[in-house]
CSV table of C-alpha atoms and ligand atoms in Angstrom, one decimal:
chain,number,residue,atom,x,y,z
A,167,MET,CA,58.5,55.9,40.6
A,168,SER,CA,61.6,56.4,42.6
A,169,GLU,CA,63.1,53.2,44.1
A,170,LEU,CA,62.9,52.9,47.9
A,171,ASN,CA,66.1,52.3,49.8
A,172,ALA,CA,66.6,49.0,51.7
A,173,GLU,CA,65.7,50.3,55.2
A,174,SER,CA,62.3,51.8,54.0
A,175,THR,CA,61.5,48.7,52.0
A,176,ALA,CA,62.3,46.4,55.0
A,177,PHE,CA,60.2,48.3,57.6
A,178,ARG,CA,57.3,49.0,55.3
A,179,ALA,CA,57.1,45.3,54.4
A,180,ALA,CA,57.3,44.2,58.1
A,181,LEU,CA,54.6,46.7,59.1
A,182,ASP,CA,52.4,45.3,56.2
A,183,VAL,CA,52.8,41.7,57.5
A,184,VAL,CA,52.1,42.8,61.0
A,185,ARG,CA,49.0,44.9,60.0
A,186,ASP,CA,47.5,41.8,58.5
A,187,VAL,CA,47.1,40.2,61.9
A,188,ASP,CA,46.2,43.3,64.0
A,189,PRO,CA,46.5,46.8,62.4
A,190,ARG,CA,46.4,48.4,65.8
A,191,ILE,CA,49.8,47.0,66.6
A,192,ALA,CA,51.4,48.1,63.2
A,193,ASP,CA,49.9,51.5,63.8
A,194,ALA,CA,51.3,51.8,67.3
A,195,ILE,CA,54.8,50.8,66.0
A,196,ALA,CA,54.6,53.4,63.2
A,197,LYS,CA,53.3,56.0,65.6
A,198,GLU,CA,56.2,55.4,67.9
A,199,LEU,CA,58.6,56.3,65.1
A,200,HIS,CA,56.5,59.4,64.5
A,201,ASP,CA,56.4,60.4,68.1
A,202,GLN,CA,60.2,59.7,68.6
A,203,ARG,CA,60.8,62.0,65.7
A,204,GLU,CA,58.8,64.8,67.2
A,205,SER,CA,60.3,64.4,70.6
A,206,LEU,CA,63.3,66.5,72.0
A,207,LYS,CA,64.5,63.4,74.0
A,208,LEU,CA,66.9,64.3,76.8
A,209,ILE,CA,66.3,61.0,78.7
A,210,ALA,CA,69.8,60.0,79.8
A,211,SER,CA,69.1,56.2,79.6
A,212,GLU,CA,67.5,56.2,76.1
A,213,ASN,CA,69.0,56.2,72.6
A,214,TYR,CA,68.2,55.4,69.0
A,215,ALA,CA,69.5,52.0,67.8
A,216,SER,CA,70.6,51.7,64.1
A,217,PRO,CA,68.1,50.1,61.5
A,218,ALA,CA,70.7,47.2,61.3
A,219,VAL,CA,70.3,46.7,65.1
A,220,LEU,CA,66.5,46.9,64.9
A,221,LEU,CA,66.1,44.6,61.9
A,222,ALA,CA,68.5,41.9,63.3
A,223,MET,CA,65.9,41.3,66.1
A,224,GLY,CA,62.8,40.6,64.1
A,225,ASN,CA,63.4,37.0,62.9
A,226,TRP,CA,63.2,33.2,63.7
A,227,LEU,CA,66.2,33.2,66.1
A,228,SER,CA,63.4,34.1,68.5
A,229,ASP,CA,61.9,30.7,68.0
A,230,LYS,CA,64.9,28.8,69.4
A,231,TYR,CA,65.5,27.6,72.9
A,232,ALA,CA,69.2,27.5,73.7
A,233,GLU,CA,69.6,27.3,77.6
A,234,GLY,CA,73.2,26.7,78.5
A,235,THR,CA,76.4,28.1,77.1
A,236,ILE,CA,78.0,28.2,73.6
A,237,GLY,CA,78.5,24.5,72.6
A,238,ARG,CA,76.9,23.2,75.8
A,239,ARG,CA,73.2,23.6,75.5
A,240,PHE,CA,70.3,21.7,77.2
A,241,TYR,CA,68.6,21.8,73.7
A,242,ALA,CA,69.4,20.2,70.5
A,243,GLY,CA,69.9,22.1,67.2
A,244,CYS,CA,71.5,25.2,68.6
A,245,GLN,CA,74.2,25.5,65.9
A,246,ASN,CA,73.0,29.0,64.7
A,247,VAL,CA,72.4,30.4,68.1
A,248,ASP,CA,76.0,29.1,68.9
A,249,THR,CA,77.3,31.1,65.9
A,250,VAL,CA,75.4,34.2,66.9
A,251,GLU,CA,76.4,34.2,70.5
A,252,SER,CA,80.0,33.4,69.7
A,253,ILE,CA,80.3,36.4,67.3
A,254,ALA,CA,78.5,38.7,69.8
A,255,VAL,CA,81.0,37.5,72.5
A,256,GLU,CA,84.0,38.0,70.0
A,257,HIS,CA,82.9,41.6,69.3
A,258,ALA,CA,82.1,42.4,73.0
A,259,LYS,CA,85.5,41.2,74.1
A,260,ALA,CA,87.3,43.1,71.3
A,261,LEU,CA,85.3,46.2,71.9
A,262,PHE,CA,86.0,46.4,75.6
A,263,ASP,CA,89.3,44.7,75.6
A,264,ALA,CA,87.8,42.2,78.1
A,265,PRO,CA,89.1,38.6,78.7
A,266,TYR,CA,85.6,37.3,79.0
A,267,ALA,CA,82.0,38.4,78.0
A,268,TYR,CA,78.6,36.9,78.6
A,269,VAL,CA,75.9,38.4,76.4
A,270,GLN,CA,72.8,36.4,77.4
A,271,PRO,CA,71.3,38.8,80.1
A,272,HIS,CA,67.9,40.1,78.9
A,273,SER,CA,68.4,43.4,80.7
A,274,GLY,CA,70.7,45.4,82.9
A,275,ILE,CA,68.8,44.1,86.1
A,276,ASP,CA,69.4,40.5,84.9
A,277,ALA,CA,73.0,41.2,84.2
A,278,ASN,CA,73.4,42.4,87.8
A,279,LEU,CA,71.6,39.4,89.2
A,280,VAL,CA,73.8,37.1,87.2
A,281,ALA,CA,76.9,39.0,88.7
A,282,TYR,CA,75.6,38.9,92.2
A,283,TRP,CA,75.1,35.2,92.1
A,284,ALA,CA,78.4,34.6,90.5
A,285,ILE,CA,80.1,36.7,93.2
A,286,LEU,CA,78.3,34.9,96.0
A,287,ALA,CA,78.8,31.5,94.5
A,288,ASP,CA,82.5,32.3,94.3
A,289,ARG,CA,82.6,33.3,98.0
A,290,VAL,CA,80.2,30.9,99.9
A,291,GLU,CA,78.9,27.4,99.9
A,292,VAL,CA,75.2,27.7,99.2
A,293,PRO,CA,73.4,26.0,102.1
A,294,TYR,CA,70.2,24.0,101.7
A,295,LEU,CA,67.6,25.2,104.1
A,296,LYS,CA,64.7,22.7,104.5
A,297,LYS,CA,62.7,25.3,106.3
A,298,PHE,CA,62.4,27.5,103.1
A,299,GLU,CA,61.7,24.6,100.8
A,300,LYS,CA,57.9,25.1,100.4
A,301,ARG,CA,57.9,28.8,100.9
A,302,GLN,CA,57.2,31.6,98.3
A,303,ILE,CA,60.2,34.0,98.3
A,304,ASN,CA,57.9,37.0,98.2
A,305,ASP,CA,56.1,35.7,101.4
A,306,LEU,CA,59.4,35.7,103.6
A,307,THR,CA,59.3,38.1,106.4
A,308,ASP,CA,62.2,40.4,107.2
A,309,ALA,CA,63.3,38.2,110.0
A,310,GLU,CA,63.3,35.1,107.6
A,311,TRP,CA,65.3,37.1,105.0
A,312,ALA,CA,67.7,37.9,107.8
A,313,GLU,CA,68.0,34.1,108.5
A,314,LEU,CA,68.6,33.4,104.9
A,315,ARG,CA,71.3,36.1,104.6
A,316,ALA,CA,72.8,34.6,107.7
A,317,ALA,CA,72.9,31.2,106.1
A,318,PHE,CA,74.8,32.9,103.3
A,319,GLY,CA,77.3,34.3,105.8
A,320,ASN,CA,75.7,37.7,106.0
A,321,GLN,CA,77.3,39.0,102.8
A,322,ARG,CA,77.6,42.7,102.7
A,323,MET,CA,77.4,45.1,99.8
A,324,LEU,CA,78.7,48.7,99.6
A,325,GLY,CA,77.0,50.7,96.8
A,326,MET,CA,76.3,54.2,95.8
A,327,SER,CA,73.3,55.8,97.7
A,328,LEU,CA,70.3,56.3,95.5
A,329,ASP,CA,70.2,60.1,96.2
A,330,ALA,CA,73.8,60.3,94.9
A,331,GLY,CA,73.0,58.5,91.7
A,332,GLY,CA,73.1,54.8,92.6
A,333,HIS,CA,70.7,52.2,91.2
A,334,LEU,CA,67.9,50.2,92.9
A,335,THR,CA,69.8,47.1,92.0
A,336,HIS,CA,72.8,48.1,94.1
A,337,GLY,CA,71.4,46.7,97.3
A,338,PHE,CA,68.2,48.7,97.9
A,339,ARG,CA,65.2,47.2,99.5
A,340,PRO,CA,62.6,47.2,96.7
A,341,ASN,CA,65.1,45.1,94.7
A,342,ILE,CA,66.1,41.5,95.4
A,343,SER,CA,69.7,42.7,95.8
A,344,GLY,CA,68.6,44.5,99.0
A,345,LYS,CA,67.4,41.2,100.3
A,346,MET,CA,70.4,39.1,99.4
A,347,PHE,CA,72.9,41.5,100.9
A,348,ASP,CA,73.2,43.6,104.0
A,349,GLN,CA,73.7,47.0,102.3
A,350,ARG,CA,75.5,50.2,103.2
A,351,SER,CA,75.9,53.2,100.9
A,352,TYR,CA,78.6,55.7,100.0
A,353,GLY,CA,77.6,59.0,98.9
A,354,VAL,CA,79.1,62.2,97.6
A,355,ASP,CA,80.9,65.1,99.4
A,356,ALA,CA,78.3,67.8,100.3
A,357,ALA,CA,80.4,70.6,99.1
A,358,THR,CA,81.8,69.2,95.8
A,359,GLY,CA,78.8,66.8,94.8
A,360,GLN,CA,81.5,64.3,93.9
A,361,ILE,CA,82.5,60.9,95.4
A,362,ASP,CA,84.5,61.2,98.5
A,363,TYR,CA,87.0,58.3,98.1
A,364,ALA,CA,88.5,58.9,101.6
A,365,ALA,CA,85.1,58.5,103.2
A,366,LEU,CA,84.4,55.6,100.9
A,367,ARG,CA,87.6,53.9,102.1
A,368,GLU,CA,86.7,54.6,105.8
A,369,THR,CA,83.3,53.0,105.3
A,370,ALA,CA,84.7,50.0,103.5
A,371,LYS,CA,87.3,49.4,106.3
A,372,GLU,CA,84.6,49.5,109.0
A,373,PHE,CA,81.8,47.7,107.1
A,374,LYS,CA,84.0,45.1,105.5
A,375,PRO,CA,81.7,44.3,102.5
A,376,ALA,CA,82.0,41.3,100.3
A,377,VAL,CA,81.1,43.4,97.3
A,378,ILE,CA,81.7,47.0,96.4
A,379,VAL,CA,79.6,48.3,93.5
A,380,GLY,CA,80.8,51.2,91.4
A,381,GLY,CA,78.6,52.8,88.7
A,382,TYR,CA,75.5,54.8,88.7
A,383,SER,CA,72.4,56.0,86.9
A,384,ALA,CA,72.5,59.8,87.8
A,385,TYR,CA,76.0,60.8,88.8
A,386,PRO,CA,77.4,63.5,86.5
A,387,ARG,CA,81.1,62.8,86.9
A,388,LYS,CA,83.6,60.2,86.0
A,389,VAL,CA,84.6,57.6,88.5
A,390,ASN,CA,88.1,56.6,89.5
A,391,PHE,CA,87.9,52.9,89.3
A,392,ALA,CA,91.6,52.3,89.9
A,393,THR,CA,91.1,53.9,93.4
A,394,MET,CA,88.0,51.9,94.0
A,395,ARG,CA,89.8,48.7,93.2
A,396,GLU,CA,92.5,49.6,95.7
A,397,ILE,CA,90.0,50.1,98.4
A,398,ALA,CA,88.2,46.8,97.5
A,399,ASP,CA,91.7,45.0,97.7
A,400,GLU,CA,92.3,46.6,101.1
A,401,VAL,CA,89.2,45.1,102.5
A,402,GLY,CA,89.1,41.8,100.5
A,403,ALA,CA,86.0,42.7,98.7
A,404,THR,CA,85.0,41.8,95.0
A,405,PHE,CA,84.9,45.0,93.0
A,406,MET,CA,81.9,45.1,90.6
A,407,VAL,CA,81.1,47.9,88.2
A,408,ASP,CA,77.7,48.5,86.7
A,409,MET,CA,78.4,50.6,83.6
A,410,ALA,CA,74.8,50.4,82.3
A,411,HIS,CA,74.8,54.2,81.6
A,412,PHE,CA,78.2,55.0,80.4
A,413,ALA,CA,79.2,51.8,78.5
A,414,GLY,CA,79.1,53.9,75.3
A,415,LEU,CA,81.8,56.2,76.7
A,416,VAL,CA,83.9,53.2,77.6
A,417,ALA,CA,83.5,51.6,74.2
A,418,GLY,CA,84.2,55.1,72.5
A,419,LYS,CA,87.4,55.4,74.6
A,420,VAL,CA,86.2,58.7,76.4
A,421,PHE,CA,86.7,56.9,79.7
A,422,THR,CA,90.3,55.5,79.7
A,423,GLY,CA,93.0,54.5,82.2
A,424,ASP,CA,91.7,54.9,85.8
A,425,PHE,CA,88.2,55.7,84.6
A,426,ASN,CA,87.7,52.6,82.4
A,427,PRO,CA,86.2,49.9,84.7
A,428,ILE,CA,87.2,46.9,82.6
A,429,PRO,CA,90.9,46.5,83.7
A,430,HIS,CA,90.1,47.4,87.3
A,431,ALA,CA,86.9,45.6,88.3
A,432,HIS,CA,86.6,41.8,88.9
A,433,ILE,CA,83.3,41.9,87.3
A,434,VAL,CA,81.4,44.5,85.1
A,435,THR,CA,77.8,44.6,84.1
A,436,THR,CA,76.0,46.7,81.5
A,437,THR,CA,72.9,47.4,79.6
A,438,THR,CA,73.3,47.5,75.7
A,439,HIS,CA,70.6,50.1,74.9
A,440,LYS,CA,71.8,53.2,76.7
A,441,SER,CA,74.8,55.1,75.6
A,442,LEU,CA,76.0,51.9,73.7
A,443,ARG,CA,73.1,52.3,71.1
A,444,GLY,CA,72.3,48.6,70.9
A,445,PRO,CA,69.1,46.6,71.5
A,446,ARG,CA,67.4,46.4,74.9
A,447,GLY,CA,69.6,44.0,76.9
A,448,GLY,CA,72.4,43.3,79.2
A,449,ALA,CA,75.9,41.9,79.3
A,450,VAL,CA,78.5,40.8,81.9
A,451,PHE,CA,82.4,41.0,81.6
A,452,ALA,CA,84.5,39.3,84.1
A,453,GLN,CA,88.1,38.4,85.0
A,454,PRO,CA,88.8,34.7,83.9
A,455,GLU,CA,88.5,33.4,87.6
A,456,LEU,CA,84.8,34.4,87.7
A,457,ALA,CA,84.0,33.2,84.1
A,458,ASP,CA,82.7,29.8,85.2
A,459,GLN,CA,80.3,31.2,87.7
A,460,VAL,CA,79.0,33.8,85.3
A,461,ASP,CA,78.4,31.1,82.7
A,462,ARG,CA,75.9,29.6,85.1
A,463,GLY,CA,73.7,32.7,84.8
A,464,CYS,CA,71.4,30.5,82.6
A,465,PRO,CA,69.6,28.6,84.1
A,466,MET,CA,70.5,29.9,87.5
A,467,VAL,CA,68.7,33.2,87.2
A,468,LEU,CA,68.0,33.5,83.4
A,469,GLY,CA,65.7,31.6,81.2
A,470,GLY,CA,66.5,30.7,77.6
A,471,PRO,CA,68.7,33.4,75.9
A,472,LEU,CA,67.0,35.7,73.5
A,473,ALA,CA,68.9,34.6,70.4
A,474,HIS,CA,67.4,37.3,68.2
A,475,VAL,CA,68.6,39.9,70.6
A,476,MET,CA,72.0,38.6,70.9
A,477,ALA,CA,72.2,38.9,67.1
A,478,ALA,CA,71.2,42.5,67.5
A,479,LYS,CA,73.9,42.9,70.3
A,480,ALA,CA,76.5,41.4,67.9
A,481,ILE,CA,75.5,44.1,65.3
A,482,ALA,CA,75.7,46.9,67.9
A,483,PHE,CA,79.1,45.8,69.3
A,484,ALA,CA,80.3,45.7,65.7
A,485,GLU,CA,79.0,49.2,65.0
A,486,ALA,CA,80.7,50.4,68.2
A,487,ARG,CA,84.0,48.9,67.0
A,488,ARG,CA,84.0,51.1,64.0
A,489,PRO,CA,86.3,54.2,64.3
A,490,GLU,CA,83.4,56.6,64.0
A,491,PHE,CA,81.9,55.4,67.2
A,492,ALA,CA,84.7,57.1,69.2
A,493,GLY,CA,83.7,60.4,67.6
A,494,TYR,CA,80.1,59.8,68.6
A,495,ALA,CA,81.1,59.1,72.2
A,496,GLN,CA,83.2,62.2,72.4
A,497,ARG,CA,80.4,64.2,70.9
A,498,ILE,CA,78.1,62.9,73.7
A,499,VAL,CA,80.3,64.5,76.3
A,500,ASP,CA,80.9,67.6,74.3
A,501,ASN,CA,77.2,68.1,74.0
A,502,SER,CA,76.6,67.3,77.7
A,503,GLN,CA,79.3,69.9,78.6
A,504,ALA,CA,77.8,72.4,76.3
A,505,LEU,CA,74.4,71.9,77.8
A,506,ALA,CA,75.9,72.3,81.3
A,507,THR,CA,77.7,75.5,80.4
A,508,GLY,CA,74.6,76.9,78.7
A,509,LEU,CA,72.5,76.3,81.8
A,510,LEU,CA,75.2,77.6,84.2
A,511,ASN,CA,75.5,80.7,82.0
A,512,ARG,CA,71.8,81.3,82.5
A,513,GLY,CA,72.1,81.0,86.3
A,514,ALA,CA,71.0,77.4,86.8
A,515,THR,CA,72.5,75.3,89.7
A,516,LEU,CA,73.9,71.9,88.7
A,517,VAL,CA,74.8,69.0,91.1
A,518,SER,CA,78.6,68.9,91.3
A,519,GLY,CA,78.7,72.1,89.2
A,520,GLY,CA,79.0,70.4,85.8
A,521,THR,CA,79.6,67.1,84.1
A,522,ASP,CA,82.3,64.9,82.8
A,523,ASN,CA,79.9,62.3,81.1
A,524,HIS,CA,76.6,62.1,79.3
A,525,LEU,CA,74.4,63.6,81.8
A,526,VAL,CA,73.6,66.8,83.7
A,527,LEU,CA,71.6,67.0,86.9
A,528,VAL,CA,69.8,70.3,87.4
A,529,ASP,CA,69.0,71.3,91.0
A,530,VAL,CA,65.5,72.8,90.3
A,531,ASP,CA,64.9,73.6,94.0
A,532,LYS,CA,66.9,76.6,93.1
A,533,TYR,CA,63.9,77.6,90.7
A,534,GLY,CA,61.6,77.0,93.6
A,535,LEU,CA,60.3,73.8,92.0
A,536,THR,CA,60.1,70.1,92.7
A,537,GLY,CA,61.4,67.6,90.2
A,538,ARG,CA,57.9,66.6,89.5
A,539,GLN,CA,56.7,70.1,88.7
A,540,ALA,CA,59.8,70.8,86.5
A,541,GLU,CA,59.5,67.6,84.7
A,542,GLN,CA,55.8,68.2,83.7
A,543,ALA,CA,56.4,71.8,82.8
A,544,LEU,CA,59.2,70.8,80.5
A,545,LEU,CA,57.1,68.1,79.0
A,546,ASP,CA,54.3,70.5,78.4
A,547,SER,CA,56.9,72.6,76.5
A,548,GLY,CA,58.0,69.7,74.3
A,549,ILE,CA,61.2,68.8,76.3
A,550,VAL,CA,61.3,65.3,77.5
A,551,THR,CA,63.4,64.8,80.7
A,552,ASN,CA,63.0,62.9,83.8
A,553,ARG,CA,62.9,64.0,87.5
A,554,ASN,CA,65.6,62.6,89.7
A,555,SER,CA,66.8,62.8,93.3
A,556,ILE,CA,69.7,65.0,94.1
A,557,PRO,CA,72.1,64.4,97.0
A,558,GLN,CA,70.3,65.0,100.4
A,559,ASP,CA,67.1,65.6,98.4
A,560,PRO,CA,64.5,67.6,100.6
A,561,ASN,CA,61.6,66.2,98.5
A,562,GLY,CA,62.3,62.5,98.7
A,563,ALA,CA,62.5,59.9,95.9
A,564,TRP,CA,59.0,60.6,94.5
A,565,TYR,CA,58.8,64.3,94.0
A,566,THR,CA,62.5,64.9,94.1
A,567,SER,CA,64.4,68.1,93.5
A,568,GLY,CA,66.3,67.4,90.3
A,569,ILE,CA,65.9,67.0,86.6
A,570,ARG,CA,68.3,64.6,84.8
A,571,VAL,CA,69.1,65.4,81.2
A,572,GLY,CA,71.3,63.3,79.0
A,573,THR,CA,72.7,63.7,75.4
A,574,PRO,CA,73.3,60.2,74.0
A,575,ALA,CA,69.8,60.3,72.0
A,576,LEU,CA,70.2,63.8,70.7
A,577,THR,CA,73.8,63.3,69.8
A,578,SER,CA,72.8,60.2,67.7
A,579,ARG,CA,70.3,62.4,66.0
A,580,GLY,CA,73.1,64.8,65.0
A,581,LEU,CA,72.6,67.8,67.3
A,582,GLY,CA,75.7,69.5,68.3
A,583,THR,CA,77.0,72.1,70.8
A,584,ALA,CA,75.2,75.1,69.2
A,585,GLU,CA,71.8,73.2,69.6
A,586,MET,CA,72.8,72.4,73.2
A,587,ASP,CA,73.1,76.0,74.1
A,588,GLN,CA,69.7,76.6,72.4
A,589,ILE,CA,68.2,73.8,74.5
A,590,ALA,CA,69.7,75.2,77.7
A,591,ASP,CA,67.9,78.5,76.8
A,592,LEU,CA,64.6,76.8,76.3
A,593,MET,CA,65.0,74.8,79.5
A,594,HIS,CA,65.9,77.9,81.5
A,595,THR,CA,63.0,79.8,80.0
A,596,VAL,CA,60.5,77.2,81.1
A,597,LEU,CA,62.0,76.6,84.5
A,598,SER,CA,62.2,80.3,85.3
A,599,SER,CA,58.7,80.9,84.1
A,600,THR,CA,57.1,78.1,86.0
A,601,LYS,CA,55.6,79.0,89.4
A,602,PRO,CA,55.0,76.2,92.1
A,603,GLY,CA,51.3,75.4,92.8
A,604,ALA,CA,49.3,74.3,95.7
A,605,SER,CA,50.9,70.8,95.9
A,606,LYS,CA,54.3,69.3,95.0
A,607,ALA,CA,52.9,68.2,91.7
A,608,LYS,CA,51.0,71.3,90.7
A,609,PHE,CA,52.4,74.4,89.1
A,610,ASP,CA,51.5,77.4,86.9
A,611,LEU,CA,53.1,77.9,83.5
A,612,ASP,CA,51.7,80.5,80.9
A,613,PRO,CA,50.5,78.2,78.0
A,614,ALA,CA,51.9,80.8,75.6
A,615,ILE,CA,55.3,80.2,76.9
A,616,ALA,CA,55.0,76.4,76.8
A,617,ASP,CA,53.7,76.7,73.2
A,618,ARG,CA,56.5,79.0,72.0
A,619,VAL,CA,59.1,76.8,73.4
A,620,SER,CA,57.5,73.7,72.1
A,621,LYS,CA,57.5,75.4,68.5
A,622,GLN,CA,61.2,76.3,68.9
A,623,ALA,CA,62.1,72.8,70.0
A,624,ASN,CA,60.3,71.4,67.0
A,625,GLU,CA,61.9,73.8,64.6
A,626,MET,CA,65.2,72.8,65.8
A,627,LEU,CA,64.5,69.1,65.5
A,628,GLY,CA,63.3,69.6,62.0
A,629,ALA,CA,66.9,70.2,60.9
A,630,PHE,CA,67.9,66.9,62.3
A,631,PRO,CA,65.6,64.1,60.9
A,632,LEU,CA,65.5,61.0,63.0
A,633,TYR,CA,66.1,57.7,61.0
A,634,PRO,CA,66.6,59.8,57.8
A,635,SER,CA,66.9,56.5,55.8
A,636,VAL,CA,63.4,55.2,57.0
A,637,ASP,CA,60.4,56.5,55.1
A,638,LEU,CA,57.2,54.6,56.1
A,639,GLY,CA,55.2,56.4,53.5
A,640,ILE,CA,52.6,57.5,55.9
B,201,PLP,C1,69.3,51.3,83.7
B,201,PLP,C2,70.2,50.6,84.6
B,201,PLP,C3,69.9,49.3,85.0
B,201,PLP,C4,68.8,48.5,84.7
B,201,PLP,O1,68.7,48.2,83.2
B,201,PLP,P1,67.4,47.4,82.7
B,201,PLP,O2,67.8,47.0,81.3
B,201,PLP,O3,66.3,48.4,82.8
B,201,PLP,O4,67.1,46.3,83.6
B,201,PLP,C5,70.9,48.7,85.9
B,201,PLP,N1,71.9,49.4,86.5
B,201,PLP,C6,72.0,50.7,86.2
B,201,PLP,C7,73.1,51.5,86.8
B,201,PLP,C8,71.1,51.4,85.3
B,201,PLP,O5,71.3,52.7,85.0
């Protein structure tokens, strides 16, 4: 019998132990690996974390409460959490060359909430309003929210519009950030599809926001953070950057100088599970003057830190500090540009005409489709993407007119520029063969075409095994 390697042994043993309690959970976990292996994953926000990152999460660090900060906890016996959090912070600071890092946020949204409260607390005295004492926050009317905002001095936020690629947490109404702040958006130039910094400056001068938020979820270009900081300084705003999507490109030194947010922003937030390839979680980086406010994230807006996830963050940051991570980050962008070129060569229309980063936004209106139709037609053909608004989207935020594709996951898997051209061909085949149906969700696609593309996609993936070191033996 050949000896199993450490990864296979570890995951098999873990599943055996779980299977003992409820086999359905063990099966779902194993099936997820199987499904991921079969999936041509072009979802720009997803990735594959290393076995070391995954294994660092499954342990008794999860059992420990450690509210507070390193060395100043509200609970006793936090020495090992202190060790883990200190090492995660050490790696995070070194990786991003940041003076301060906070690794407790449980997700990207939590990181943003920590940052917003830190910025507010730094700028305004928090009032005590007896009137709201016994009220449920979700029951407040719009007028009452306006009263609360007034009590905070009507702080304003300028963030990227949703249809240009901004995120819900950048001041939009369905999110708490849209209730805390009076929000206005900046967008992109209609002709170039790129941020119009002169227009941004004009809006900032007129609106005088307390916070300017840079960063995005669906903008295919690099952003000049040095220019944005100048604008923030001109109007006395705090400059925050949410690098949730492109943190891996900053860590891998693809985005440097004016395009690296760390030296230019007062405060930077991120997720750790997107291009950074870590566990599901968030982090905040800040200039020293904001550090004390950020440290109040727990218990102000966060519960006890997830010490097991902080351990996995430490591993992911350590992995990203290795020289090969820079090569990975560069390949993400090379692949994204190869995908864009492949699509353009076949006649597709891309928002902004191309990409500087890990994602490409295809305008599927040019194929006569809604994003909803295109997303499902591609999925039926074995290509996993997601629909997304495009600037001035004629189909709104639900149906949309765009398809967002990203390369971090497939790059982790080892696919290169030749495969990207092949994927562009498969995507174009599906999109140009799909006919819109009776509603914005319905469409017609010859099942033989979907089937053929699906087989070709699978064949391509077969040459790039996912988690090649992990053999579950099933
Ligand atoms: C993904 C994302 C988030 C939210 O991250 P979660 O971990 O899902 O909470 C926040 N901001 C931006 C820009 C994102 O792309």
